[in-house]
Tab-separated table of C-alpha atoms in Angstrom:
chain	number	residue	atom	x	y	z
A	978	UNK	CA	0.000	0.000	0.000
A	979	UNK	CA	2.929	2.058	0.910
A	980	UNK	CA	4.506	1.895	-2.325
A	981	UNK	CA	0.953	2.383	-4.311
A	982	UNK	CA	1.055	5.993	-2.721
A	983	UNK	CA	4.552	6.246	-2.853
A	984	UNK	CA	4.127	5.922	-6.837
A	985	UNK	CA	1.082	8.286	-6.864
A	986	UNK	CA	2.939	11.199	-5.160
A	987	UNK	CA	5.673	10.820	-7.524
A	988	UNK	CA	3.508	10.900	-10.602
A	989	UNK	CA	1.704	14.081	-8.771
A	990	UNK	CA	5.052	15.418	-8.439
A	991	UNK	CA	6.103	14.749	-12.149
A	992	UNK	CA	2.743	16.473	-13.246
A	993	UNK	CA	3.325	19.808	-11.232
A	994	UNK	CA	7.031	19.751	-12.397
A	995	UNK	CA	5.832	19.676	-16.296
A	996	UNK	CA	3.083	21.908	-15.398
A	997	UNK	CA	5.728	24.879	-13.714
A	998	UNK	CA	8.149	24.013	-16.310
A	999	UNK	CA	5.622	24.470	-19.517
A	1000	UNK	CA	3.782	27.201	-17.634
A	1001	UNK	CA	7.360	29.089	-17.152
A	1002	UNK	CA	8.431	28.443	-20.974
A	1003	UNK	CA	5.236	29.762	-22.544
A	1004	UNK	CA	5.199	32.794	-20.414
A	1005	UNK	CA	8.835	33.534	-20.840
A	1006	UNK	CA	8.427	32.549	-24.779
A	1007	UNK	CA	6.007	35.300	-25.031
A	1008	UNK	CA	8.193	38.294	-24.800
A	1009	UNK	CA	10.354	36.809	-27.527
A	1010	UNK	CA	8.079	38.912	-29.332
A	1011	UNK	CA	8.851	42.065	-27.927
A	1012	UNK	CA	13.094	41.474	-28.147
A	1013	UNK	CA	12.175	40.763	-32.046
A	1014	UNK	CA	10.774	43.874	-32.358
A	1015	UNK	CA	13.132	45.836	-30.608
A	1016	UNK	CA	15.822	44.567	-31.924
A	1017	UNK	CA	14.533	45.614	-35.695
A	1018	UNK	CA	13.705	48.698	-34.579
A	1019	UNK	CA	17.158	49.100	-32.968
A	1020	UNK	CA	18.662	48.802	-36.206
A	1021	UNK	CA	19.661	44.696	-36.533
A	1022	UNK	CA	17.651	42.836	-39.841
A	1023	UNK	CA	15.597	39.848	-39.242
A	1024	UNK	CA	19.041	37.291	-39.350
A	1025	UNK	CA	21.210	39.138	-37.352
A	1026	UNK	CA	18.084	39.131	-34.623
A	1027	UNK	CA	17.301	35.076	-34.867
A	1028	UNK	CA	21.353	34.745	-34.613
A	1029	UNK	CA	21.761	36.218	-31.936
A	1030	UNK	CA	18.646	34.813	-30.311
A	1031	UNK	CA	19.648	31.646	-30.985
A	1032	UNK	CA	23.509	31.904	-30.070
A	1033	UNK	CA	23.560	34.251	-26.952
A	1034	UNK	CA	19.752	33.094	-25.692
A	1035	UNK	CA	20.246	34.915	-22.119
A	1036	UNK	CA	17.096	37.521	-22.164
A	1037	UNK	CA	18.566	40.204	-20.152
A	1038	UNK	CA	21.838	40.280	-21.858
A	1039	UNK	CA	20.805	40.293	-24.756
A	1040	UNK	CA	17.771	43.429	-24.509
A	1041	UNK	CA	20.654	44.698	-22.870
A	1042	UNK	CA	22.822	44.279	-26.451
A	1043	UNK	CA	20.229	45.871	-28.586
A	1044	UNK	CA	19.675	48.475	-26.038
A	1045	UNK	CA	22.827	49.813	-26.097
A	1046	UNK	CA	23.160	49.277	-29.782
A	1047	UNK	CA	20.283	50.989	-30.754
A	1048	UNK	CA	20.920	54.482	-28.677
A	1049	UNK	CA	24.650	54.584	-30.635
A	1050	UNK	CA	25.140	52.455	-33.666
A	1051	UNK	CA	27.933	51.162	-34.914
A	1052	UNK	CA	30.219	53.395	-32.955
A	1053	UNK	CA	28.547	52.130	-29.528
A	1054	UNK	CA	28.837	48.079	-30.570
A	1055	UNK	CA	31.890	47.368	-27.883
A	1056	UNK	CA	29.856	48.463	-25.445
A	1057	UNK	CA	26.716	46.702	-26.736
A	1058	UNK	CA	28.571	43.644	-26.173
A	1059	UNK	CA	30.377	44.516	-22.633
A	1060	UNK	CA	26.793	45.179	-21.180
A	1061	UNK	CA	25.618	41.783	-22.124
A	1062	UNK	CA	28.709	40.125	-21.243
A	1063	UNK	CA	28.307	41.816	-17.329
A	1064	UNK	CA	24.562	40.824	-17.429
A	1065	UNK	CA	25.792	37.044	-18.448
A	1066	UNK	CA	28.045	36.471	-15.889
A	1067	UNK	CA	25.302	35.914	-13.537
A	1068	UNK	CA	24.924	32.827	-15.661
A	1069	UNK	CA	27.804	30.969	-14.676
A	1070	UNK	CA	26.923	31.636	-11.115
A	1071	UNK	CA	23.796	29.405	-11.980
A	1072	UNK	CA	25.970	26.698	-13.664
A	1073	UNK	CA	27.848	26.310	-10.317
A	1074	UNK	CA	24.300	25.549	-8.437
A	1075	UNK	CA	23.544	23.324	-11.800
A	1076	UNK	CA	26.754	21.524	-12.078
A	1077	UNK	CA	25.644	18.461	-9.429
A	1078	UNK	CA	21.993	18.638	-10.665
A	1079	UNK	CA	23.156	17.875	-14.185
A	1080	UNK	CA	25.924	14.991	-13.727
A	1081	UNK	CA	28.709	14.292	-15.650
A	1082	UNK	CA	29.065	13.762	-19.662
A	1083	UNK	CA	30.749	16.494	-22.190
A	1084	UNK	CA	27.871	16.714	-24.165
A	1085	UNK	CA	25.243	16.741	-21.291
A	1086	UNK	CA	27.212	19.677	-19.755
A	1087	UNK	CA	27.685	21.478	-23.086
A	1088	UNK	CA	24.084	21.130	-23.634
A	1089	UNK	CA	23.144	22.569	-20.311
A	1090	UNK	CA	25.437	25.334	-20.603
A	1091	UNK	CA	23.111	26.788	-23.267
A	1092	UNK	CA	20.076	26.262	-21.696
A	1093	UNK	CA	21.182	27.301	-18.235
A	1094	UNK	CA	19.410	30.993	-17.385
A	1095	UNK	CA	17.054	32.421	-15.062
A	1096	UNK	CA	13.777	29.949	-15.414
A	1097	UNK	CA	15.487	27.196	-16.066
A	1098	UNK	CA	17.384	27.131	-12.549
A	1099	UNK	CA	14.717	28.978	-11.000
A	1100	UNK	CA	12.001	25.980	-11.712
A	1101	UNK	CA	14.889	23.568	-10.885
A	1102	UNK	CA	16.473	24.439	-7.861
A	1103	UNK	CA	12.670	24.780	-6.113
A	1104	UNK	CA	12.182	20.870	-6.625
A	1105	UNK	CA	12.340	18.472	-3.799
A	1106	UNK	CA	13.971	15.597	-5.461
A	1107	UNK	CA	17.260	15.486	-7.817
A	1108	UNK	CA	15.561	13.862	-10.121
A	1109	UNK	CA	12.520	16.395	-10.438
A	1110	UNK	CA	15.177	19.151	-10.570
A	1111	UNK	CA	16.738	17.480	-13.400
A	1112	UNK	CA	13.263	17.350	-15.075
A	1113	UNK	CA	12.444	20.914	-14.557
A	1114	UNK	CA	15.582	22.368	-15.477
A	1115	UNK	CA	15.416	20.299	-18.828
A	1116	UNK	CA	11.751	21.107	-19.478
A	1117	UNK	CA	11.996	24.656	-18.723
A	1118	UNK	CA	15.647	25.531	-20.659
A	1119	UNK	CA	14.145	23.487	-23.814
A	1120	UNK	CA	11.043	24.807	-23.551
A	1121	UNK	CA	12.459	28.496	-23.381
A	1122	UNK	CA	14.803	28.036	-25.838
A	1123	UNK	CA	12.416	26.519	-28.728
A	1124	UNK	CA	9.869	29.080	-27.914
A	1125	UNK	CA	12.134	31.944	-27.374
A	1126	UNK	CA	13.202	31.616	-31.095
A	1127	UNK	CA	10.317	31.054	-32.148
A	1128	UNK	CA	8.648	34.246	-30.962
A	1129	UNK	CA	12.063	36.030	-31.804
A	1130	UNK	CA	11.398	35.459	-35.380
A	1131	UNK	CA	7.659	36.321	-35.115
A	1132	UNK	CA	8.792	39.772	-33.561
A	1133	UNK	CA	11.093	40.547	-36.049
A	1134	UNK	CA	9.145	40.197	-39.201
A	1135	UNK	CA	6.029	42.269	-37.041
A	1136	UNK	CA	8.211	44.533	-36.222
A	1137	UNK	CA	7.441	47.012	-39.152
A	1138	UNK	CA	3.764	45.855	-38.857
A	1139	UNK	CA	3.841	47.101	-35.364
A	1140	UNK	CA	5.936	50.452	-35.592
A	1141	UNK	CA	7.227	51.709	-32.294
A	1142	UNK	CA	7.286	48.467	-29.999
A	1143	UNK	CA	7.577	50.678	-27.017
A	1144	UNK	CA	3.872	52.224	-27.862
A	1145	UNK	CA	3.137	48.830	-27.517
A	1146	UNK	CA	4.746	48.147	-24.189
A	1147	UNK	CA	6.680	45.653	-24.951
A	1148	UNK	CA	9.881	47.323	-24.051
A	1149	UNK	CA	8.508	46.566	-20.718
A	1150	UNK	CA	8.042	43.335	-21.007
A	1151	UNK	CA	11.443	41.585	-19.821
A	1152	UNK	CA	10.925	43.467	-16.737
A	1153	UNK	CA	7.367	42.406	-15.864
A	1154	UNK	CA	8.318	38.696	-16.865
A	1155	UNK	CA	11.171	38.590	-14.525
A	1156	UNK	CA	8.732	40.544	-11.789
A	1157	UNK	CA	6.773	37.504	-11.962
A	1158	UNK	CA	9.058	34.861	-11.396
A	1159	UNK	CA	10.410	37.170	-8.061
A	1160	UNK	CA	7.026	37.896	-6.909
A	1161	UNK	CA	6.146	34.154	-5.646
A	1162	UNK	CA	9.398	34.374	-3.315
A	1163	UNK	CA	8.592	37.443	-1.776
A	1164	UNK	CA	7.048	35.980	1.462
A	1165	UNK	CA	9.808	36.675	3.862
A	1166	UNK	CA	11.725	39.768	5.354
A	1167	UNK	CA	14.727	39.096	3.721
A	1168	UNK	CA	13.403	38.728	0.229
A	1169	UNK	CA	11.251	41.877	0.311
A	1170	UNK	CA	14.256	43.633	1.880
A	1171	UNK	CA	16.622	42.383	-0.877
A	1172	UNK	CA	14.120	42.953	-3.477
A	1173	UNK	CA	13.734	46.378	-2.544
A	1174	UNK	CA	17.541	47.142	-1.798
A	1175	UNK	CA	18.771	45.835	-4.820
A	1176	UNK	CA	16.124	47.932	-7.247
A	1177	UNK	CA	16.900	50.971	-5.278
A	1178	UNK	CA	20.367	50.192	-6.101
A	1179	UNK	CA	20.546	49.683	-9.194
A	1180	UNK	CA	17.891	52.504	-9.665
A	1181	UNK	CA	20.097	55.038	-8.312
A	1182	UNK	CA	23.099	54.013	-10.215
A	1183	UNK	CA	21.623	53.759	-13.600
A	1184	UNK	CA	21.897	57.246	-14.570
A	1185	UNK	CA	25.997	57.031	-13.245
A	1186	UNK	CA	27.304	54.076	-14.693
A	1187	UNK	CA	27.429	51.786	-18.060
A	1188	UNK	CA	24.306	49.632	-18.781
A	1189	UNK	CA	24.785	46.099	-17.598
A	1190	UNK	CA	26.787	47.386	-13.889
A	1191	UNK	CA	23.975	48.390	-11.952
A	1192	UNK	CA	22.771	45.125	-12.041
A	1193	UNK	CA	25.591	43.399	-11.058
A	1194	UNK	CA	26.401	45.899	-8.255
A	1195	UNK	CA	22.516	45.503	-7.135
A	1196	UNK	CA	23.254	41.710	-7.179
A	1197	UNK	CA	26.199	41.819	-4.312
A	1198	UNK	CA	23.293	43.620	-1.668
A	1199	UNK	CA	21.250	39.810	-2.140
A	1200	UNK	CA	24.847	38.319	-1.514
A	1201	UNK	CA	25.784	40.385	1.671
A	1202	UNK	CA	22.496	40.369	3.018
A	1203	UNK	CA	22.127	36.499	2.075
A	1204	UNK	CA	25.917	35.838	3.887
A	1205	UNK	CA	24.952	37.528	7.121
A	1206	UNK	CA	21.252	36.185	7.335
A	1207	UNK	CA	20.160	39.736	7.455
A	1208	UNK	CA	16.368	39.902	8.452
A	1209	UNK	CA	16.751	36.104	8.034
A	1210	UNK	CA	15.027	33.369	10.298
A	1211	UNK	CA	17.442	32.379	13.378
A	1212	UNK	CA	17.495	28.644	14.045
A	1213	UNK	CA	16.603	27.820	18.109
A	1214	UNK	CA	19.347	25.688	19.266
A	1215	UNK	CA	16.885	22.935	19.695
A	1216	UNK	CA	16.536	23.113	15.798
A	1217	UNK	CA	19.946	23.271	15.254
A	1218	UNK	CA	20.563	20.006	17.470
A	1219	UNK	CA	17.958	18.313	15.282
């Protein structure tokens, strides 16, 4: 009987892991459309976009390409590329958590490598078992990266269709997608207070500094505060015995 149950929860378990992991893809899929658009209107063509979709698929870094590219040109293109190199080192940050979730194999690791961003650990690491982690971070970086192109290309060639994408809000849209995978950890004193540190942050040194560094500055507040247990829960010493 125990093992009847056993196998039910794990099949329950499988089916919320493909349901976060799909939900996640789809959702971060979506504003594909608005980086295709942006990027045409920031002055790549329709290849150069799905290229560099395909090859450097890290959202943030590369909005933060095209960003930079479009306000200067040509002339502005090394520093296109050093902002999304500073927003992708967060990335191998993630491949250090990832590295004993994935297991050993060249290929296997070179495959995860590409598919290792934001969702993709985010759906992972908040699995109970190694083996549901495995599944979600598979699911999800697949699922993201199939989409992601996918949507790419649909922004691109809508992108004259749709004029100025930001009339349309979607130069908003990174931002509210990665609001929404935050939001659903904000439940504790320390997240709100690193939440709200880091924006002010990187808020206040946006206007003094090169794109891509107010993030990463912003980032060392959630490591500080995370080191020290800021605002964090104490354990009793009755819980720490157990």
């Amino acid at each position: 009987m125990r093992s009847v149950h056993r196998t039910a929860d794990q099949e329950h378990a499988t089916r919320e892991v493909w349901r976060e992991g799909l939900g996640v893809a789809i959702a971060t899929s979506a504003y594909g459309i608005s980086f295709g658009a942006l990027s045409v209107a920031s002055g790549l063509d329709v290849w150069q976009t799905c290229v560099l979709s395909l090859l450097m698929f890290t959202g943030g870094s590369q909005f933060a390409f095209i960003g930079v590219f479009g306000a200067g040109g040509l002339a502005a293109l090394p520093s296109a590329v050093a902002s999304a190199a500073l927003l992708g080192v967060r990335n191998v940050a993630y491949g250090m958590r990832m590295s004993s979730i994935i297991g050993d194999g060249f290929w296997r690791r070179a495959a995860a490598a590409h598919v290792t961003i934001d969702e993709s650990t985010a759906v992972a690491i908040s699995q109970g078992t190694p083996p549901l982690r495995r599944l979600g971070f598979w699911l999800t970086g697949l699922g993201v990266l199939v989409g992601w192109n996918i949507t790419t290309l649909a922004g691109a060639l809508l992108g004259d269709v749709l004029g100025d994408p930001k009339a349309w809000g979607l130069d908003a849209a990174a931002a509210a997608a990665f609001l929404a995978l935050l939001w659903p950890r904000l439940r504790e004193r320390q997240a709100i207070a690193v939440g709200v540190a880091a924006a002010v942050v990187a808020a206040s040194l946006t206007p003094f500094l090169m794109p891509g560094l107010p993030v990463l500055v912003a980032a060392l507040v959630a490591i500080v505060v995370g080191w020290f247990n800021w605002l964090g829960r104490r354990d009793t010493p009755a819980e720490t015995s157990r």
